Coordinates of C-alpha atoms and ligand atoms in Angstrom, one line a residue:
Chain A
M99 CA 102.2 138.1 -81.6
S100 CA 102.1 135.4 -84.1
T101 CA 101.0 136.0 -87.9
H102 CA 100.9 132.8 -88.9
G103 CA 99.3 129.5 -87.3
D104 CA 102.5 127.7 -87.5
D105 CA 104.7 130.1 -86.0
E106 CA 106.6 129.5 -82.9
K107 CA 105.3 130.6 -79.7
G108 CA 105.9 134.3 -79.4
G109 CA 107.6 134.4 -82.7
V110 CA 106.7 136.4 -85.3
S111 CA 107.8 134.9 -89.0
R112 CA 109.6 137.9 -90.9
R113 CA 110.6 135.5 -93.8
G114 CA 108.7 137.3 -97.0
F115 CA 109.3 137.3 -100.7
L116 CA 110.8 140.2 -102.2
G117 CA 109.7 140.9 -105.5
G118 CA 111.8 142.2 -108.2
V119 CA 109.9 144.8 -110.4
A120 CA 106.3 144.1 -109.0
G121 CA 104.7 147.2 -111.4
F122 CA 105.6 145.0 -114.4
I123 CA 103.8 141.7 -113.8
G124 CA 101.3 140.3 -116.3
V125 CA 101.9 143.3 -118.9
T126 CA 102.6 141.4 -121.7
A127 CA 101.6 143.5 -125.1
V128 CA 101.0 141.4 -127.9
G129 CA 103.2 141.7 -130.6
S130 CA 105.2 143.6 -128.1
T131 CA 109.3 143.0 -128.5
A132 CA 109.8 143.8 -125.0
E133 CA 109.4 140.6 -123.4
A134 CA 107.4 141.0 -119.9
T135 CA 110.0 139.1 -117.5
P136 CA 108.0 137.1 -114.6
V137 CA 108.9 138.7 -111.7
P138 CA 111.9 137.2 -109.8
K139 CA 110.8 136.1 -106.3
A140 CA 113.5 135.1 -104.0
E141 CA 113.3 134.3 -100.0
I142 CA 114.4 137.2 -98.1
Y143 CA 115.0 137.2 -94.6
E144 CA 114.6 140.6 -93.0
A145 CA 117.8 142.3 -90.9
S146 CA 116.0 143.0 -87.8
G147 CA 113.9 140.4 -86.3
L148 CA 113.5 136.9 -86.3
S149 CA 112.7 134.4 -89.4
K150 CA 112.0 131.0 -88.8
L151 CA 114.3 128.1 -89.5
T152 CA 114.8 124.1 -89.5
L153 CA 117.7 122.3 -88.9
Q154 CA 118.8 119.1 -89.0
V155 CA 121.0 118.6 -86.1
N156 CA 122.6 115.1 -85.3
G157 CA 119.5 113.5 -86.6
R158 CA 117.1 115.8 -84.7
T159 CA 114.7 118.4 -86.3
H160 CA 114.8 121.8 -84.7
S161 CA 112.6 124.6 -85.6
L162 CA 113.8 127.8 -84.4
L163 CA 113.9 131.7 -84.9
V164 CA 117.1 133.5 -86.2
E165 CA 118.5 136.5 -87.1
P166 CA 120.3 136.4 -90.4
R167 CA 123.7 137.5 -89.1
W168 CA 123.8 134.9 -86.1
T169 CA 126.4 132.2 -87.2
L170 CA 125.7 128.4 -87.0
L171 CA 128.4 128.3 -84.3
Y172 CA 126.0 130.6 -82.0
V173 CA 123.0 129.0 -82.9
L174 CA 124.6 125.7 -82.0
R175 CA 126.1 126.4 -78.6
D176 CA 123.5 129.5 -77.7
R177 CA 120.3 128.5 -79.0
L178 CA 120.6 124.5 -78.9
G179 CA 122.9 123.9 -76.1
L180 CA 125.1 121.9 -78.2
T181 CA 128.3 123.3 -76.4
G182 CA 130.5 120.6 -77.7
T183 CA 131.1 122.7 -80.6
K184 CA 134.0 125.3 -79.4
P185 CA 134.5 128.7 -80.2
G186 CA 138.0 129.5 -80.8
C187 CA 139.0 132.7 -83.1
E188 CA 135.8 132.9 -84.6
R189 CA 137.5 133.9 -88.0
G190 CA 138.2 131.0 -89.8
E191 CA 141.5 130.0 -88.6
C192 CA 141.6 127.4 -85.6
G193 CA 139.1 124.9 -86.1
A194 CA 137.5 124.8 -82.8
C195 CA 134.2 124.8 -84.4
T196 CA 134.4 122.5 -86.9
V197 CA 131.1 120.7 -87.9
L198 CA 130.3 118.2 -90.7
F199 CA 127.6 120.0 -93.0
D200 CA 126.5 116.6 -95.5
G201 CA 129.3 114.7 -94.0
V202 CA 132.0 117.2 -95.0
T203 CA 134.0 119.5 -92.5
R204 CA 133.7 123.2 -92.3
Y205 CA 134.2 126.3 -89.9
S206 CA 130.7 127.0 -88.3
C207 CA 131.9 130.2 -87.0
M208 CA 131.8 131.6 -90.7
T209 CA 128.5 129.7 -91.8
L210 CA 125.4 131.7 -91.4
A211 CA 122.8 129.6 -89.5
L212 CA 120.5 130.2 -92.4
E213 CA 122.8 128.6 -94.8
A214 CA 122.4 125.4 -92.9
E215 CA 118.9 124.8 -93.5
G216 CA 118.2 122.0 -95.8
H217 CA 121.8 120.2 -94.8
E218 CA 122.6 117.7 -92.6
I219 CA 124.7 119.0 -89.5
T220 CA 126.7 116.7 -87.4
T221 CA 128.6 117.9 -84.3
I222 CA 130.9 116.3 -81.8
E223 CA 127.7 115.3 -80.0
G224 CA 126.6 113.4 -83.0
I225 CA 129.4 111.2 -83.5
M226 CA 129.1 109.1 -80.6
A227 CA 127.9 105.4 -80.8
G228 CA 124.8 105.7 -78.9
E229 CA 126.1 106.2 -75.5
A230 CA 129.4 105.2 -75.9
L231 CA 132.3 107.0 -77.7
G232 CA 132.6 106.7 -81.1
P233 CA 135.9 105.3 -83.0
V234 CA 137.4 108.9 -83.0
Q235 CA 136.8 109.6 -79.9
Q236 CA 137.9 106.6 -78.5
S237 CA 141.1 106.5 -80.4
F238 CA 141.7 110.2 -79.0
A239 CA 141.3 108.7 -75.6
D240 CA 143.5 106.0 -76.1
E241 CA 146.4 108.0 -77.9
D242 CA 146.0 110.7 -75.1
A243 CA 145.6 113.3 -78.2
F244 CA 145.0 116.1 -76.2
Q245 CA 146.2 118.2 -73.4
C246 CA 143.9 121.1 -72.3
G247 CA 141.0 119.5 -74.9
Y248 CA 140.0 122.6 -76.0
C249 CA 140.9 121.9 -79.7
T250 CA 139.8 118.3 -79.5
P251 CA 136.2 118.3 -80.5
G252 CA 137.2 120.0 -83.5
Q253 CA 140.2 117.7 -84.0
I254 CA 137.8 115.0 -83.3
V255 CA 135.3 116.2 -86.0
A256 CA 137.9 116.8 -88.6
V257 CA 139.4 113.2 -88.3
E258 CA 135.7 112.2 -88.8
G259 CA 135.4 114.3 -91.8
L260 CA 138.7 112.9 -93.5
L261 CA 137.9 109.3 -92.6
R262 CA 134.1 109.6 -94.5
Q263 CA 136.3 110.6 -97.4
N264 CA 139.4 108.5 -97.5
A265 CA 138.8 105.3 -95.2
S266 CA 142.6 104.6 -95.0
P267 CA 144.5 107.9 -95.1
S268 CA 148.2 108.0 -95.1
I269 CA 150.1 109.8 -92.5
D270 CA 150.7 113.2 -95.1
E271 CA 147.0 112.6 -95.6
V272 CA 146.0 113.0 -92.0
R273 CA 148.5 115.8 -91.6
E274 CA 146.6 117.9 -94.4
G275 CA 143.1 116.8 -93.1
V276 CA 143.7 118.5 -89.9
S277 CA 145.8 121.3 -90.8
G278 CA 142.6 123.6 -90.6
N279 CA 143.0 122.9 -86.8
L280 CA 145.4 124.5 -84.6
C281 CA 146.2 122.9 -81.2
R282 CA 147.6 125.5 -78.8
C283 CA 149.1 122.7 -76.7
G284 CA 151.1 121.2 -79.3
A285 CA 149.5 118.1 -79.1
Y286 CA 149.9 117.0 -82.9
G287 CA 152.1 113.8 -82.9
H288 CA 149.4 112.1 -80.6
I289 CA 146.5 113.6 -82.8
F290 CA 148.0 112.2 -86.1
K291 CA 148.4 108.6 -84.2
A292 CA 144.9 109.0 -83.0
A293 CA 143.6 109.6 -86.4
M294 CA 145.6 106.3 -88.1
R295 CA 144.3 104.3 -85.1
A296 CA 140.8 105.5 -85.7
A297 CA 141.2 104.8 -89.5
A298 CA 142.2 101.4 -88.4
M299 CA 139.4 100.7 -85.8
K300 CA 136.6 101.7 -88.5
Q301 CA 138.2 99.2 -90.8
V302 CA 137.7 96.7 -88.4
S303 CA 134.0 97.5 -87.2
Chain B
M288 CA 132.2 136.3 -85.4
S289 CA 129.8 139.3 -84.7
L290 CA 128.0 140.8 -87.4
P291 CA 126.5 144.0 -88.8
Q292 CA 122.8 143.5 -89.4
F293 CA 121.9 142.6 -92.8
A294 CA 119.0 141.3 -94.8
Y295 CA 119.8 137.7 -96.4
A296 CA 118.2 137.1 -99.6
A297 CA 118.1 133.4 -101.0
P298 CA 117.5 133.3 -104.7
K299 CA 117.2 130.0 -106.7
T300 CA 118.0 131.2 -110.0
L301 CA 120.9 133.5 -111.3
E302 CA 118.0 135.7 -112.9
E303 CA 116.8 136.1 -109.3
A304 CA 119.8 137.2 -108.0
L305 CA 120.6 139.7 -110.8
A306 CA 117.5 141.7 -110.1
L307 CA 117.7 141.7 -106.6
L308 CA 121.5 143.0 -107.1
A309 CA 120.0 145.9 -109.6
Q310 CA 117.0 146.8 -107.0
H311 CA 119.5 147.0 -104.1
R312 CA 122.2 148.8 -106.4
G313 CA 125.2 149.6 -104.5
D314 CA 123.5 148.3 -101.0
A315 CA 123.8 144.4 -101.8
R316 CA 126.6 142.0 -102.1
V317 CA 126.6 138.5 -103.2
M318 CA 128.2 136.1 -101.0
A319 CA 129.4 132.6 -102.1
G320 CA 131.3 130.7 -99.8
G321 CA 131.7 133.6 -97.3
T322 CA 135.2 133.2 -96.5
D323 CA 136.2 136.4 -97.4
L324 CA 132.8 138.6 -97.2
L325 CA 131.8 137.9 -93.4
L326 CA 135.3 138.6 -92.4
K327 CA 135.3 141.7 -94.1
M328 CA 131.9 142.4 -92.6
E329 CA 133.1 141.4 -89.2
R330 CA 135.8 143.8 -89.4
R331 CA 133.0 146.5 -90.3
K332 CA 135.2 146.9 -94.1
L333 CA 132.0 146.4 -95.5
A334 CA 128.3 146.3 -94.4
P335 CA 126.3 145.4 -97.1
A336 CA 122.5 146.0 -96.4
V337 CA 121.3 142.9 -98.2
L338 CA 123.6 140.0 -98.7
I339 CA 122.2 137.7 -101.8
G340 CA 123.5 134.2 -101.0
L341 CA 124.1 132.2 -104.4
K342 CA 123.8 129.1 -102.7
R343 CA 120.7 127.9 -103.7
I344 CA 121.3 128.7 -107.4
D345 CA 121.7 125.3 -108.8
E346 CA 122.4 126.4 -112.2
L347 CA 125.8 127.9 -111.3
R348 CA 126.9 124.8 -109.5
Y349 CA 129.2 123.1 -112.1
I350 CA 132.5 121.8 -113.2
R351 CA 132.3 120.6 -117.1
F352 CA 134.9 119.7 -119.5
E353 CA 133.9 119.9 -123.3
P354 CA 136.4 118.7 -126.0
E355 CA 136.2 121.2 -128.4
Q356 CA 136.0 123.9 -125.9
G357 CA 137.7 123.4 -122.8
L358 CA 137.0 123.9 -119.1
F359 CA 133.7 125.5 -117.6
I360 CA 134.1 126.4 -113.9
G361 CA 131.0 127.4 -112.3
A362 CA 130.4 130.5 -109.9
L363 CA 129.3 127.5 -107.0
A364 CA 132.6 125.2 -107.8
R365 CA 134.1 124.9 -104.5
L366 CA 137.9 124.8 -104.1
S367 CA 137.6 121.4 -102.9
D368 CA 135.4 120.5 -106.0
V369 CA 138.5 121.8 -108.4
V370 CA 141.0 120.0 -106.3
E371 CA 139.0 116.7 -106.4
D372 CA 137.7 116.7 -109.9
A373 CA 138.9 114.0 -112.0
I374 CA 139.1 116.0 -115.2
I375 CA 140.9 118.7 -113.5
R376 CA 143.2 116.7 -112.1
A377 CA 144.2 114.9 -115.3
K378 CA 143.7 117.7 -117.8
Y379 CA 144.6 120.8 -116.0
P380 CA 147.0 119.4 -112.8
A381 CA 148.6 123.0 -112.0
I382 CA 145.0 124.2 -111.6
A383 CA 143.8 121.4 -109.0
H384 CA 147.3 121.8 -107.4
A385 CA 147.0 125.8 -107.0
A386 CA 143.2 125.4 -105.6
S387 CA 144.7 122.4 -103.2
R388 CA 147.3 125.3 -101.7
T389 CA 144.4 127.4 -100.9
A390 CA 143.5 127.7 -97.3
T391 CA 142.5 124.6 -95.3
V392 CA 140.6 121.6 -95.9
Q393 CA 137.4 123.5 -94.2
I394 CA 137.9 126.8 -96.1
R395 CA 138.0 124.6 -99.6
N396 CA 134.8 123.1 -98.4
M397 CA 133.4 126.5 -98.3
G398 CA 134.9 128.6 -100.1
T399 CA 134.5 129.0 -104.1
V400 CA 137.6 129.8 -107.2
A401 CA 135.3 132.4 -108.4
G402 CA 134.8 133.9 -104.9
N403 CA 138.7 133.4 -104.6
L404 CA 139.0 135.7 -107.9
C405 CA 136.3 138.3 -107.0
N406 CA 137.4 139.1 -103.8
S407 CA 140.9 140.3 -105.8
S408 CA 143.5 139.6 -103.1
P409 CA 147.1 140.0 -104.8
C410 CA 147.8 136.8 -103.4
A411 CA 144.7 135.1 -104.2
D412 CA 146.2 131.4 -105.0
N413 CA 143.8 130.5 -107.8
A414 CA 144.6 133.6 -110.1
P415 CA 148.1 132.9 -111.6
T416 CA 147.7 129.3 -112.9
L417 CA 144.5 130.4 -114.6
I418 CA 145.8 133.7 -115.7
A419 CA 148.9 131.5 -117.3
R420 CA 146.2 129.1 -118.7
G421 CA 144.6 131.9 -120.8
A422 CA 141.6 131.8 -118.4
K423 CA 138.2 134.3 -119.3
V424 CA 135.9 134.8 -116.8
E425 CA 131.7 135.9 -117.8
L426 CA 130.5 138.7 -116.3
V427 CA 126.6 139.0 -116.4
G428 CA 124.4 142.0 -115.8
A429 CA 120.7 142.6 -115.1
Q430 CA 118.6 141.8 -118.4
A431 CA 120.9 138.8 -119.1
R432 CA 123.7 141.1 -120.3
S433 CA 126.8 138.9 -120.6
R434 CA 130.4 139.7 -121.1
W435 CA 133.6 137.8 -121.5
L436 CA 137.0 139.3 -120.2
D437 CA 140.7 137.8 -120.0
L438 CA 141.3 136.9 -116.4
E439 CA 144.2 139.1 -116.8
K440 CA 142.2 142.4 -117.2
F441 CA 139.6 141.3 -114.6
F442 CA 141.5 142.3 -111.4
T443 CA 142.2 146.1 -111.2
G444 CA 143.4 146.5 -107.7
P445 CA 143.9 145.3 -104.2
G446 CA 140.6 144.3 -103.7
A447 CA 138.8 145.7 -106.8
T448 CA 137.9 143.9 -109.9
A449 CA 136.1 145.0 -113.2
L450 CA 133.1 143.4 -112.0
A451 CA 130.1 146.4 -112.3
P452 CA 128.0 146.7 -109.4
D453 CA 125.1 144.9 -110.7
E454 CA 127.4 141.9 -112.0
I455 CA 127.7 138.5 -111.1
M456 CA 130.5 136.2 -111.9
R457 CA 128.8 133.5 -113.8
Q458 CA 131.7 131.3 -114.9
I459 CA 135.4 130.7 -115.4
H460 CA 136.4 129.2 -118.8
V461 CA 140.2 127.8 -119.7
P462 CA 140.6 126.6 -123.0
C463 CA 141.9 123.1 -124.0
P464 CA 145.3 122.7 -122.9
P465 CA 147.5 123.1 -126.4
G466 CA 149.3 120.1 -127.7
G467 CA 152.7 119.7 -126.0
S468 CA 151.8 122.1 -123.2
A469 CA 152.1 122.1 -119.6
A470 CA 150.9 124.8 -116.6
A471 CA 152.5 124.8 -113.2
Y472 CA 152.0 126.4 -109.9
Q473 CA 154.9 127.2 -107.3
N474 CA 154.3 129.1 -103.9
I475 CA 155.7 129.7 -100.3
S476 CA 154.8 131.7 -97.3
A477 CA 156.8 132.7 -94.6
R478 CA 155.6 130.5 -92.5
S479 CA 153.6 127.1 -92.7
K480 CA 152.0 125.2 -95.9
V481 CA 148.4 127.0 -94.6
D482 CA 149.6 130.6 -94.5
I483 CA 148.9 132.7 -97.0
S484 CA 151.0 133.1 -100.0
A485 CA 153.9 135.4 -99.8
V486 CA 154.9 134.8 -103.4
S487 CA 153.7 132.6 -105.9
V488 CA 154.3 132.1 -109.5
G489 CA 152.1 130.0 -111.9
V490 CA 153.1 129.6 -115.6
H491 CA 152.5 127.8 -119.1
L492 CA 154.9 126.5 -121.6
T493 CA 154.1 125.0 -124.9
R494 CA 156.9 123.0 -127.0
R495 CA 157.2 122.6 -130.3
D496 CA 160.2 120.8 -132.1
G497 CA 162.1 120.3 -128.7
K498 CA 161.8 124.3 -128.5
C499 CA 159.8 126.5 -126.3
H500 CA 157.1 128.0 -128.5
D501 CA 155.1 129.9 -125.8
A502 CA 155.8 130.9 -122.3
R503 CA 153.5 132.7 -120.2
I504 CA 154.6 133.5 -116.2
V505 CA 152.0 135.2 -114.0
L506 CA 153.2 136.5 -110.5
G507 CA 151.1 136.5 -107.2
A508 CA 151.7 138.5 -104.4
V509 CA 154.1 140.8 -105.9
A510 CA 152.2 143.7 -107.3
P511 CA 148.8 145.2 -106.6
V512 CA 147.2 142.7 -108.9
P513 CA 148.7 139.2 -110.2
M514 CA 151.2 140.5 -113.2
R515 CA 152.8 138.9 -116.5
A516 CA 156.5 138.8 -116.3
R517 CA 156.6 139.4 -120.0
E518 CA 160.1 140.2 -120.3
A519 CA 160.9 136.9 -118.4
E520 CA 158.7 134.7 -120.9
A521 CA 160.4 136.5 -123.9
L522 CA 163.5 135.0 -122.9
L523 CA 162.5 131.6 -123.2
V524 CA 160.9 131.7 -126.4
G525 CA 162.8 129.8 -129.0
T526 CA 165.5 128.2 -126.6
G527 CA 165.8 124.8 -125.6
M528 CA 164.9 125.4 -122.3
D529 CA 168.3 124.7 -120.5
E530 CA 169.2 125.4 -116.8
D531 CA 170.9 128.6 -117.6
V532 CA 167.9 130.1 -119.7
M533 CA 165.5 129.1 -116.8
R534 CA 167.8 131.0 -114.4
A535 CA 167.9 134.0 -116.3
S536 CA 164.3 133.9 -116.8
G537 CA 163.5 133.6 -112.9
E538 CA 166.0 136.3 -112.5
M539 CA 164.5 138.7 -115.2
A540 CA 160.8 138.0 -113.6
A541 CA 162.4 138.9 -110.1
R542 CA 163.5 142.3 -111.6
E543 CA 160.2 142.9 -113.1
A544 CA 158.1 142.3 -109.7
R545 CA 157.2 145.2 -107.8
P546 CA 157.0 143.4 -104.4
I547 CA 156.2 145.5 -101.4
S548 CA 157.2 144.6 -97.5
D549 CA 154.2 143.4 -95.2
V550 CA 153.6 141.5 -92.1
R551 CA 154.4 138.5 -94.5
A552 CA 157.6 138.8 -96.0
S553 CA 160.0 141.8 -97.0
S554 CA 160.6 143.1 -100.5
E555 CA 163.6 141.7 -100.8
W556 CA 162.7 138.2 -100.0
R557 CA 159.8 138.3 -102.0
R558 CA 162.0 139.2 -105.0
E559 CA 164.3 136.3 -104.3
M560 CA 161.7 134.0 -104.1
V561 CA 160.5 135.1 -107.2
A562 CA 163.4 134.2 -109.0
V563 CA 163.7 130.6 -107.1
L564 CA 160.1 130.0 -107.6
T565 CA 159.9 130.8 -111.2
R566 CA 162.8 128.6 -112.3
R567 CA 161.1 125.8 -110.2
A568 CA 157.9 126.3 -112.0
L569 CA 159.2 126.4 -115.7
R570 CA 161.3 123.4 -114.9
Q571 CA 158.2 121.7 -113.5
A572 CA 156.2 122.4 -116.5
W573 CA 158.8 121.8 -118.8
D574 CA 159.6 118.3 -117.6
S575 CA 156.1 117.2 -117.4
I576 CA 155.8 118.2 -121.3
A577 CA 158.8 116.0 -122.0
S578 CA 157.3 113.2 -119.8
A579 CA 154.1 113.1 -121.5
H580 CA 155.7 112.6 -125.0
G581 CA 157.9 110.3 -124.0
G582 CA 160.9 112.5 -124.7
I583 CA 164.4 112.8 -122.8
V584 CA 164.0 115.2 -120.2
N585 CA 166.2 118.0 -121.2
R586 CA 168.4 118.9 -118.2
Ligands
FAD1223 C1 141.6 131.5 -92.7 C2 141.7 132.0 -94.1 C3 142.7 131.0 -95.0 C4 142.7 131.7 -96.0 N1 143.6 131.0 -97.1 C5 143.8 131.5 -98.2 C6 144.9 131.2 -99.0 O1 145.8 130.5 -98.8 N2 144.7 131.4 -100.5 C7 144.0 132.3 -100.8 O2 144.1 132.5 -102.1 N3 142.9 132.6 -100.3 C8 142.8 132.3 -99.1 N4 141.5 132.5 -98.0 C9 140.8 133.5 -98.9 C10 139.5 132.7 -99.5 O3 138.8 131.5 -98.8 C11 139.4 132.6 -100.5 O4 139.6 133.9 -101.4 C12 138.1 132.0 -100.9 O5 138.3 131.4 -102.4 C13 136.8 132.9 -101.1 O6 135.6 132.6 -101.9 P1 134.3 132.4 -101.3 O7 133.1 131.5 -101.9 O8 134.1 132.2 -99.8 O9 134.2 133.7 -101.5 P2 132.9 134.9 -100.4 O10 133.5 135.3 -99.5 O11 131.7 134.3 -101.0 O12 133.3 136.5 -101.4 C14 134.3 137.0 -101.9 C15 134.0 137.8 -102.3 O13 134.0 137.7 -104.0 C16 132.4 138.4 -104.2 N5 131.6 137.2 -104.9 C17 131.8 135.7 -104.5 N6 131.1 135.3 -105.8 C18 130.9 136.3 -106.8 C19 130.2 135.6 -108.0 N7 130.2 134.5 -108.6 N8 130.2 137.1 -108.8 C20 130.6 138.3 -108.1 N9 131.0 138.6 -107.0 C21 131.2 137.2 -106.2 C22 131.7 138.9 -103.0 O14 130.9 139.5 -103.2 C23 132.8 138.9 -102.2 O15 133.1 140.2 -102.7 C24 141.8 132.4 -96.6 C25 140.4 132.5 -95.9 C26 140.6 132.3 -94.7 C27 139.5 132.8 -93.5
FES1224 S1 136.5 129.4 -84.1 FE1 136.1 128.6 -86.4 S2 137.8 128.6 -87.1 FE2 138.4 129.3 -84.9
FES1225 S1 144.9 120.0 -76.5 FE1 144.7 122.2 -75.8 S2 144.6 123.4 -77.8 FE2 145.1 121.3 -78.5

């Protein structure tokens, strides 16, 4: 069923507007000291049911239907098929789910998909240089900066975010910059080296 | 993260947010970065019917310094904004440092200083320095009712604050640093740098005529709420802040602390660390006053 012409096929837009105190609209009595406050209207996404959402991911616009409780991690992987972003702890402790939000790193497991509207999201898939590996990806390969590779997409996105803020970090700044990304295989030494190499590569290109 | 169902409201003004909060009294919760709140919901410790996202309320996103009044940190200023703010780094370095010691890069890019306070964890990294610096918080309720509270009085227990159910913290105010003053923050966790603090200490010292004129010592993670170590403070006032005085003050702070043993550390270790960190923070703050005034470091 579609309530509005622009809804996605089969979807129901439940994004409504919730008024504050609807009964008081426009009852300003002349000379009254009690000021009639305009009814606040906030966008509200209902708990059960799907709301329409537009996401900008890796330069592409996606329209989809989401529940308020869905995380960005879930939506990226299970709704948009962008499985490069990994679920690890799903409680903000490991960094496997790291994405860029307007170029700044954050954990997608603790971000509601709804909060991502209006922001440019970049995932590991989005930091390729066309079909080729991006500089950070290439330096991870060159430095063997992984063993099992599970933490790697998150590490690469964290380094990408760091280098966008600080193009030539010191080794301590690199350590700090990836301190929100755990590696169970303990490839840290190589990860730090890869980050330094990526900084150098980016400076050249 | 599997969350219980909730409706999500995205007001664009503080007024709208307050109206929603009043309307859903007791059944709604405001969310800033969500780094504490979503975890509690995932663990089903909280299950609000409505989440009121503050993110789109641009009027709450600021860090402002007024030369006469001091620093104002809006509710949406993220931890990373405070870490990077040029004026905070220059005039309130201990506040920037405490924010930089909170969680990880990603969490600092998401979480707010106000959220860190409103969550009221006894080990919240931003509380001790702000209290030591004499911060106040502004709480606003429906009909634009506003009140200012000393941050020290804001915390009422672990996870509990003076916020009424219909109130939102609008901002944090930190007075101008008095001449000849400095603050410092020291924290330690049992494992790594990114782990939650097992003990933390924020101090603020004012020097006059070479002597300690005013001292504030605030301990984190060693009591149900961040606490002043008033007897330890009293030992410092009027002294020249030599090594023995600072050590005695640290030991007094350790006696005043009321630490518990938990997964992070034993109470005995915490007490010892209070003495050590207090001494270090005092030394650091005192030395930075001395160097800022071109004085000879008073060892
Ligand atoms: C992995 C991890 C590590 C962490 N490490 C640390 C650490 O080392 N040190 C530390 O101190 N903290 C740490 N935290 C806790 C957390 O990141 C901080 O407390 C953070 O600053 C909370 O801010 P927020 O904006 O995300 O708050 P939210 O989660 O949005 O809110 C927290 C609480 O405050 C309320 N609230 C938020 N803003 C307002 C407001 N303006 N008015 C009224 N109520 C409000 C919410 O309703 C909620 O109850 C960590 C968290 C995680 C997940
Ligand atoms: S999955 Fe998000 S931090 Fe671990
Ligand atoms: S390479 Fe295996 S977890 Fe990092």
